[in-house]
């Protein structure tokens, strides 16, 4: 923020010779700050800055060029974090149109990041085939050059997420173990990037004890939520209701702080399951219906944008049926039929 204010002052009364530099620097600083704000659970502020960065590039001498890739990617990520999936898809279409316009559009790192982030967006939407295609494009872009550890680790984590979504748990575990070894070249076990990997592995029943020993109040809320969610699921499997309740509350609070609606509905759904395990169907139904209300908002956003919702709903149908069962068990027939 200090750099951004300084740049604004610098731009006052400047000569035309430095305009290109100012456009580039202004867009770059806004992009970086937007990234930090998304991580800290402030997507609305991040989106405003990302839009400013895109507008700066488009208004400057590099309009329509690869210089717009990073701010467009950030804009799409902020829109996704706010639940505007249709807006995010529009931003991705703009970015990928630049990437695919010619093979030298942008540096290789930017192109790899663009394809990788797009693949994660498709994974969120349940479009596994498109996610796989984008992940392959990221791998192809990275082929033939030395890749830094962080880039390799993220591509491995992405591949693991796709494998897990397809039900291929063993390959997913192997990919996550390799991703963690790669991140270990740069960071200790408690670093947010390694916690993300460890949480994904814990969902697959691997390394949960090690994950439970990690804690840092400085983690971004999304990381704290991912950790607590994975450990909640394991506590439920172990029939440890007290631990599951405590962890589910942590996940719910962290997900709320993250501002990410997708993470929030998942946390509400897991908290509802914990309540149901304890026989508290009234509470389970309340949080289950709130989780479904968020899913419906995201679903409607997709439909309004003209995109079908079949792939998006595929992994959520079980939650609808479960909430309906809880309501039926309480003889709340009308509400159960509405959910169904």
Short mmCIF file of C-alpha atoms in Angstrom, two decimals:
data_model
loop_
_atom_site.label_atom_id
_atom_site.label_comp_id
_atom_site.label_asym_id
_atom_site.label_seq_id
_atom_site.Cartn_x
_atom_site.Cartn_y
_atom_site.Cartn_z
CA UNK A 1 0.00 0.00 0.00
CA UNK A 2 2.91 2.35 0.78
CA UNK A 3 4.46 1.59 -2.65
CA UNK A 4 1.12 2.27 -4.33
CA UNK A 5 0.78 5.66 -2.64
CA UNK A 6 4.35 6.52 -3.61
CA UNK A 7 3.68 5.61 -7.21
CA UNK A 8 0.61 7.85 -7.26
CA UNK A 9 2.68 10.79 -6.03
CA UNK A 10 5.44 9.97 -8.54
CA UNK A 11 2.92 10.04 -11.37
CA UNK A 12 1.89 13.62 -10.68
CA UNK A 13 3.39 15.94 -13.31
CA UNK A 14 5.52 13.20 -14.87
CA UNK A 15 6.76 13.41 -18.46
CA UNK A 16 5.51 11.14 -21.24
CA UNK A 17 8.87 9.35 -21.31
CA UNK A 18 8.03 7.49 -18.07
CA UNK A 19 4.40 6.62 -18.89
CA UNK A 20 5.14 3.02 -19.91
CA UNK A 21 7.07 2.45 -16.68
CA UNK A 22 4.25 3.96 -14.61
CA UNK A 23 1.59 1.82 -16.28
CA UNK A 24 3.68 -1.32 -15.72
CA UNK A 25 4.62 -0.47 -12.13
CA UNK A 26 1.09 0.59 -11.23
CA UNK A 27 -0.41 -2.62 -12.58
CA UNK A 28 2.29 -4.80 -10.97
CA UNK A 29 1.90 -3.29 -7.50
CA UNK A 30 -1.89 -3.58 -7.64
CA UNK A 31 -1.59 -7.20 -8.76
CA UNK A 32 0.75 -8.05 -5.88
CA UNK A 33 -1.42 -6.29 -3.31
CA UNK A 34 -4.53 -8.02 -4.68
CA UNK A 35 -2.80 -11.38 -4.22
CA UNK A 36 -2.06 -10.59 -0.57
CA UNK A 37 -5.63 -9.43 0.05
CA UNK A 38 -7.14 -12.61 -1.42
CA UNK A 39 -4.90 -14.68 0.85
CA UNK A 40 -5.97 -12.63 3.87
CA UNK A 41 -9.68 -13.13 3.20
CA UNK A 42 -10.42 -9.72 1.67
CA UNK A 43 -11.57 -10.65 -1.86
CA UNK A 44 -13.70 -7.54 -2.47
CA UNK A 45 -10.71 -5.23 -1.98
CA UNK A 46 -8.55 -7.60 -4.01
CA UNK A 47 -11.02 -7.57 -6.89
CA UNK A 48 -11.13 -3.76 -6.96
CA UNK A 49 -7.32 -3.61 -7.20
CA UNK A 50 -7.16 -6.37 -9.80
CA UNK A 51 -9.67 -4.52 -11.95
CA UNK A 52 -7.60 -1.34 -11.62
CA UNK A 53 -4.50 -3.31 -12.70
CA UNK A 54 -6.31 -4.71 -15.76
CA UNK A 55 -7.62 -1.25 -16.65
CA UNK A 56 -4.13 0.25 -16.34
CA UNK A 57 -2.66 -2.29 -18.74
CA UNK A 58 -5.51 -1.90 -21.21
CA UNK A 59 -5.21 1.90 -21.10
CA UNK A 60 -1.45 1.88 -21.60
CA UNK A 61 0.90 1.15 -24.47
CA UNK A 62 0.71 -2.63 -23.81
CA UNK A 63 -3.06 -2.93 -24.24
CA UNK A 64 -4.13 -6.38 -25.45
CA UNK A 65 -0.68 -7.84 -24.83
CA UNK A 66 0.62 -10.53 -22.48
CA UNK A 67 1.14 -7.81 -19.85
CA UNK A 68 -2.56 -8.28 -19.00
CA UNK A 69 -2.15 -11.98 -18.13
CA UNK A 70 -1.16 -11.63 -14.48
CA UNK A 71 -3.79 -9.01 -13.53
CA UNK A 72 -6.49 -10.95 -15.41
CA UNK A 73 -5.51 -14.12 -13.54
CA UNK A 74 -5.67 -12.23 -10.25
CA UNK A 75 -9.04 -10.76 -11.22
CA UNK A 76 -10.40 -14.25 -11.94
CA UNK A 77 -9.07 -15.59 -8.62
CA UNK A 78 -10.66 -12.70 -6.69
CA UNK A 79 -13.96 -13.21 -8.50
CA UNK A 80 -13.86 -16.92 -7.65
CA UNK A 81 -13.14 -16.10 -3.99
CA UNK A 82 -16.25 -13.89 -3.99
CA UNK A 83 -18.42 -16.57 -5.57
CA UNK A 84 -18.74 -14.81 -8.92
CA UNK A 85 -17.98 -17.91 -10.97
CA UNK A 86 -19.47 -16.47 -14.15
CA UNK A 87 -17.31 -13.34 -13.88
CA UNK A 88 -14.24 -15.49 -13.22
CA UNK A 89 -14.91 -17.54 -16.35
CA UNK A 90 -15.18 -14.35 -18.41
CA UNK A 91 -11.82 -13.18 -17.04
CA UNK A 92 -10.26 -16.55 -17.83
CA UNK A 93 -11.56 -16.41 -21.39
CA UNK A 94 -9.83 -13.05 -21.83
CA UNK A 95 -6.57 -14.33 -20.35
CA UNK A 96 -6.48 -17.58 -22.31
CA UNK A 97 -7.32 -15.79 -25.55
CA UNK A 98 -4.04 -13.91 -25.07
CA UNK A 99 -2.12 -17.07 -24.12
CA UNK A 100 -3.38 -18.98 -27.15
CA UNK A 101 -2.96 -16.09 -29.59
CA UNK A 102 0.72 -16.89 -30.07
CA UNK A 103 3.33 -19.11 -28.39
CA UNK A 104 5.45 -16.17 -27.21
CA UNK A 105 2.61 -14.32 -25.43
CA UNK A 106 4.10 -13.73 -21.99
CA UNK A 107 7.04 -15.40 -20.29
CA UNK A 108 6.90 -19.14 -19.61
CA UNK A 109 6.35 -18.73 -15.86
CA UNK A 110 3.30 -16.50 -16.44
CA UNK A 111 1.86 -18.96 -18.98
CA UNK A 112 2.37 -21.91 -16.60
CA UNK A 113 0.69 -20.00 -13.77
CA UNK A 114 -2.21 -19.00 -16.01
CA UNK A 115 -2.92 -22.58 -17.13
CA UNK A 116 -2.48 -23.91 -13.58
CA UNK A 117 -4.86 -21.36 -12.03
CA UNK A 118 -7.41 -21.99 -14.77
CA UNK A 119 -7.18 -25.73 -14.10
CA UNK A 120 -7.97 -25.12 -10.43
CA UNK A 121 -10.98 -23.03 -11.43
CA UNK A 122 -12.25 -25.87 -13.63
CA UNK A 123 -11.68 -28.30 -10.76
CA UNK A 124 -13.85 -26.10 -8.54
CA UNK A 125 -16.57 -26.18 -11.21
CA UNK A 126 -16.36 -29.96 -11.43
CA UNK A 127 -15.18 -29.95 -15.05
CA UNK A 128 -12.47 -32.58 -14.59
CA UNK A 129 -11.76 -33.08 -18.29
CA UNK A 130 -11.10 -29.37 -18.82
CA UNK A 131 -9.05 -29.23 -15.60
CA UNK A 132 -6.91 -32.11 -16.89
CA UNK A 133 -6.48 -30.44 -20.28
CA UNK A 134 -5.35 -27.18 -18.63
CA UNK A 135 -2.98 -29.03 -16.27
CA UNK A 136 -1.45 -30.76 -19.29
CA UNK A 137 -0.98 -27.40 -21.00
CA UNK A 138 0.79 -26.13 -17.87
CA UNK A 139 3.09 -29.18 -17.91
CA UNK A 140 3.76 -28.72 -21.62
CA UNK A 141 4.66 -25.05 -21.12
CA UNK A 142 7.06 -25.99 -18.33
CA UNK A 143 8.71 -28.81 -20.29
CA UNK A 144 12.21 -28.25 -21.57
CA UNK A 145 13.20 -25.62 -19.02
CA UNK A 146 14.42 -25.75 -15.42
CA UNK A 147 11.39 -25.22 -13.19
CA UNK A 148 11.74 -23.64 -9.73
CA UNK A 149 10.60 -25.85 -6.83
CA UNK A 150 7.48 -23.79 -6.07
CA UNK A 151 6.20 -24.13 -9.63
CA UNK A 152 6.89 -27.90 -9.71
CA UNK A 153 5.22 -28.41 -6.33
CA UNK A 154 2.07 -26.56 -7.35
CA UNK A 155 1.77 -28.53 -10.57
CA UNK A 156 2.11 -31.75 -8.57
CA UNK A 157 -0.53 -30.60 -6.06
CA UNK A 158 -2.86 -29.77 -8.95
CA UNK A 159 -2.35 -33.21 -10.49
CA UNK A 160 -3.06 -34.77 -7.10
CA UNK A 161 -6.32 -32.82 -6.75
CA UNK A 162 -7.48 -33.97 -10.18
CA UNK A 163 -6.54 -37.60 -9.43
CA UNK A 164 -8.39 -37.45 -6.09
CA UNK A 165 -11.48 -35.94 -7.74
CA UNK A 166 -11.47 -38.89 -10.16
CA UNK A 167 -11.27 -41.34 -7.25
CA UNK A 168 -7.65 -42.33 -7.91
CA UNK A 169 -6.47 -42.05 -4.32
CA UNK A 170 -3.19 -43.98 -4.55
CA UNK A 171 -1.74 -41.85 -7.37
CA UNK A 172 -3.02 -38.75 -5.56
CA UNK A 173 -1.13 -39.72 -2.39
CA UNK A 174 2.06 -40.31 -4.36
CA UNK A 175 1.75 -36.94 -6.11
CA UNK A 176 1.16 -35.17 -2.79
CA UNK A 177 4.18 -36.86 -1.21
CA UNK A 178 6.29 -35.68 -4.15
CA UNK A 179 4.83 -32.17 -3.88
CA UNK A 180 5.73 -32.03 -0.19
CA UNK A 181 9.29 -33.18 -0.88
CA UNK A 182 9.57 -30.44 -3.49
CA UNK A 183 8.22 -27.75 -1.16
CA UNK A 184 10.65 -29.00 1.51
CA UNK A 185 13.47 -27.64 -0.63
CA UNK A 186 12.19 -24.17 0.24
CA UNK A 187 10.07 -24.25 3.41
CA UNK A 188 9.73 -25.95 6.82
CA UNK A 189 6.71 -28.19 7.58
CA UNK A 190 4.56 -25.40 9.05
CA UNK A 191 4.72 -23.17 6.00
CA UNK A 192 1.24 -22.50 4.48
CA UNK A 193 2.12 -24.18 1.18
CA UNK A 194 3.18 -27.38 2.92
CA UNK A 195 0.11 -27.27 5.19
CA UNK A 196 -2.10 -27.14 2.08
CA UNK A 197 -0.38 -30.28 0.79
CA UNK A 198 -0.57 -31.99 4.18
CA UNK A 199 -4.29 -31.20 4.51
CA UNK A 200 -4.99 -32.70 1.08
CA UNK A 201 -3.03 -35.82 2.10
CA UNK A 202 -4.94 -36.07 5.39
CA UNK A 203 -8.25 -36.15 3.49
CA UNK A 204 -6.84 -39.29 1.87
CA UNK A 205 -5.89 -40.76 5.27
CA UNK A 206 -2.19 -39.96 5.12
CA UNK A 207 -0.12 -37.97 7.64
CA UNK A 208 -2.98 -36.67 9.79
CA UNK A 209 -0.98 -36.97 13.03
CA UNK A 210 1.80 -34.80 11.62
CA UNK A 211 -0.74 -32.29 10.32
CA UNK A 212 -2.38 -32.05 13.77
CA UNK A 213 0.93 -31.00 15.34
CA UNK A 214 1.23 -27.96 13.08
CA UNK A 215 -0.09 -24.59 14.22
CA UNK A 216 0.61 -20.98 13.40
CA UNK A 217 -1.77 -18.09 14.21
CA UNK A 218 -0.23 -16.22 11.28
CA UNK A 219 -1.56 -18.65 8.68
CA UNK A 220 -4.00 -17.24 6.13
CA UNK A 221 -7.57 -18.16 7.19
CA UNK A 222 -8.01 -20.43 4.17
CA UNK A 223 -5.03 -22.55 5.29
CA UNK A 224 -6.32 -22.82 8.86
CA UNK A 225 -9.72 -23.86 7.50
CA UNK A 226 -8.22 -26.51 5.21
CA UNK A 227 -6.25 -28.00 8.08
CA UNK A 228 -9.20 -28.05 10.48
CA UNK A 229 -11.57 -29.49 7.86
CA UNK A 230 -9.26 -32.39 7.06
CA UNK A 231 -8.70 -33.15 10.76
CA UNK A 232 -12.45 -32.91 11.46
CA UNK A 233 -13.13 -35.58 8.86
CA UNK A 234 -10.49 -37.84 10.41
CA UNK A 235 -11.87 -37.28 13.93
CA UNK A 236 -15.33 -38.27 12.67
CA UNK A 237 -13.91 -41.45 11.14
CA UNK A 238 -12.32 -42.24 14.51
CA UNK A 239 -15.68 -41.56 16.25
CA UNK A 240 -14.04 -38.85 18.36
CA UNK A 241 -17.05 -36.57 18.68
CA UNK A 242 -15.48 -34.09 21.11
CA UNK A 243 -12.41 -33.52 18.93
CA UNK A 244 -14.54 -33.36 15.79
CA UNK A 245 -16.75 -30.67 17.36
CA UNK A 246 -13.77 -28.54 18.36
CA UNK A 247 -12.10 -28.83 14.97
CA UNK A 248 -15.32 -28.18 13.07
CA UNK A 249 -15.80 -24.92 14.99
CA UNK A 250 -12.24 -23.85 14.09
CA UNK A 251 -12.87 -24.69 10.44
CA UNK A 252 -16.14 -22.76 10.42
CA UNK A 253 -14.59 -19.63 11.91
CA UNK A 254 -11.53 -19.75 9.64
CA UNK A 255 -13.67 -20.32 6.55
CA UNK A 256 -15.83 -17.33 7.51
CA UNK A 257 -12.69 -15.21 7.95
CA UNK A 258 -11.40 -16.33 4.55
CA UNK A 259 -14.39 -14.81 2.75
CA UNK A 260 -14.45 -17.79 0.35
CA UNK A 261 -18.04 -19.05 -0.15
CA UNK A 262 -16.90 -22.44 -1.48
CA UNK A 263 -14.80 -23.05 1.60
CA UNK A 264 -17.60 -21.76 3.84
CA UNK A 265 -20.28 -24.11 2.53
CA UNK A 266 -17.91 -27.06 2.92
CA UNK A 267 -17.18 -26.04 6.52
CA UNK A 268 -20.87 -25.62 7.30
CA UNK A 269 -21.62 -29.02 5.80
CA UNK A 270 -18.90 -30.69 7.87
CA UNK A 271 -20.12 -28.96 11.03
CA UNK A 272 -23.63 -30.19 10.23
CA UNK A 273 -22.34 -33.76 9.90
CA UNK A 274 -20.65 -33.48 13.30
CA UNK A 275 -23.97 -32.37 14.83
CA UNK A 276 -25.78 -35.27 13.17
CA UNK A 277 -23.18 -37.74 14.50
CA UNK A 278 -24.02 -36.46 17.99
CA UNK A 279 -27.76 -36.93 17.39
CA UNK A 280 -28.44 -33.19 17.22
CA UNK A 281 -30.55 -33.25 14.07
CA UNK A 282 -32.07 -29.81 14.63
CA UNK A 283 -28.62 -28.20 14.58
CA UNK A 284 -27.47 -30.47 11.75
CA UNK A 285 -30.44 -29.44 9.62
CA UNK A 286 -29.87 -25.75 10.32
CA UNK A 287 -26.22 -25.78 9.23
CA UNK A 288 -26.92 -28.22 6.41
CA UNK A 289 -29.56 -25.92 4.94
CA UNK A 290 -27.21 -22.94 5.28
CA UNK A 291 -24.52 -24.86 3.41
CA UNK A 292 -27.00 -25.70 0.65
CA UNK A 293 -28.12 -22.06 0.44
CA UNK A 294 -24.53 -21.08 -0.39
CA UNK A 295 -24.24 -23.90 -2.93
CA UNK A 296 -27.47 -22.67 -4.54
CA UNK A 297 -26.11 -19.11 -4.79
CA UNK A 298 -23.00 -20.35 -6.57
CA UNK A 299 -25.08 -22.63 -8.76
CA UNK A 300 -27.44 -19.81 -9.77
CA UNK A 301 -24.46 -17.61 -10.59
CA UNK A 302 -23.29 -20.26 -13.04
CA UNK A 303 -26.73 -20.67 -14.58
CA UNK A 304 -27.14 -16.92 -15.03
CA UNK A 305 -23.91 -16.93 -17.00
CA UNK A 306 -25.32 -19.51 -19.39
CA UNK A 307 -23.21 -22.40 -18.13
CA UNK A 308 -24.77 -25.71 -17.16
CA UNK A 309 -24.53 -26.88 -13.56
CA UNK A 310 -24.45 -30.67 -13.96
CA UNK A 311 -20.69 -31.00 -13.44
CA UNK A 312 -20.71 -28.49 -10.58
CA UNK A 313 -23.48 -30.35 -8.73
CA UNK A 314 -22.05 -33.83 -9.21
CA UNK A 315 -20.14 -33.97 -5.91
CA UNK A 316 -22.84 -32.10 -3.97
CA UNK A 317 -25.86 -34.32 -4.62
CA UNK A 318 -25.05 -36.47 -1.58
CA UNK A 319 -25.27 -33.41 0.69
CA UNK A 320 -28.77 -32.60 -0.60
CA UNK A 321 -29.92 -36.17 0.11
CA UNK A 322 -28.31 -36.18 3.56
CA UNK A 323 -29.95 -32.91 4.63
CA UNK A 324 -33.30 -34.17 3.31
CA UNK A 325 -32.89 -37.35 5.40
CA UNK A 326 -32.24 -35.26 8.53
CA UNK A 327 -35.39 -33.24 7.87
CA UNK A 328 -37.48 -36.34 7.21
CA UNK A 329 -36.26 -37.86 10.47
CA UNK A 330 -37.76 -34.79 12.20
CA UNK A 331 -41.01 -35.13 10.17
CA UNK A 332 -40.32 -31.83 8.42
CA UNK A 333 -41.73 -33.17 5.17
CA UNK A 334 -42.24 -29.89 3.29
CA UNK A 335 -38.66 -28.76 3.92
CA UNK A 336 -37.29 -32.18 2.92
CA UNK A 337 -39.22 -32.08 -0.35
CA UNK A 338 -37.93 -28.57 -1.04
CA UNK A 339 -34.35 -29.73 -0.60
CA UNK A 340 -34.92 -32.76 -2.82
#
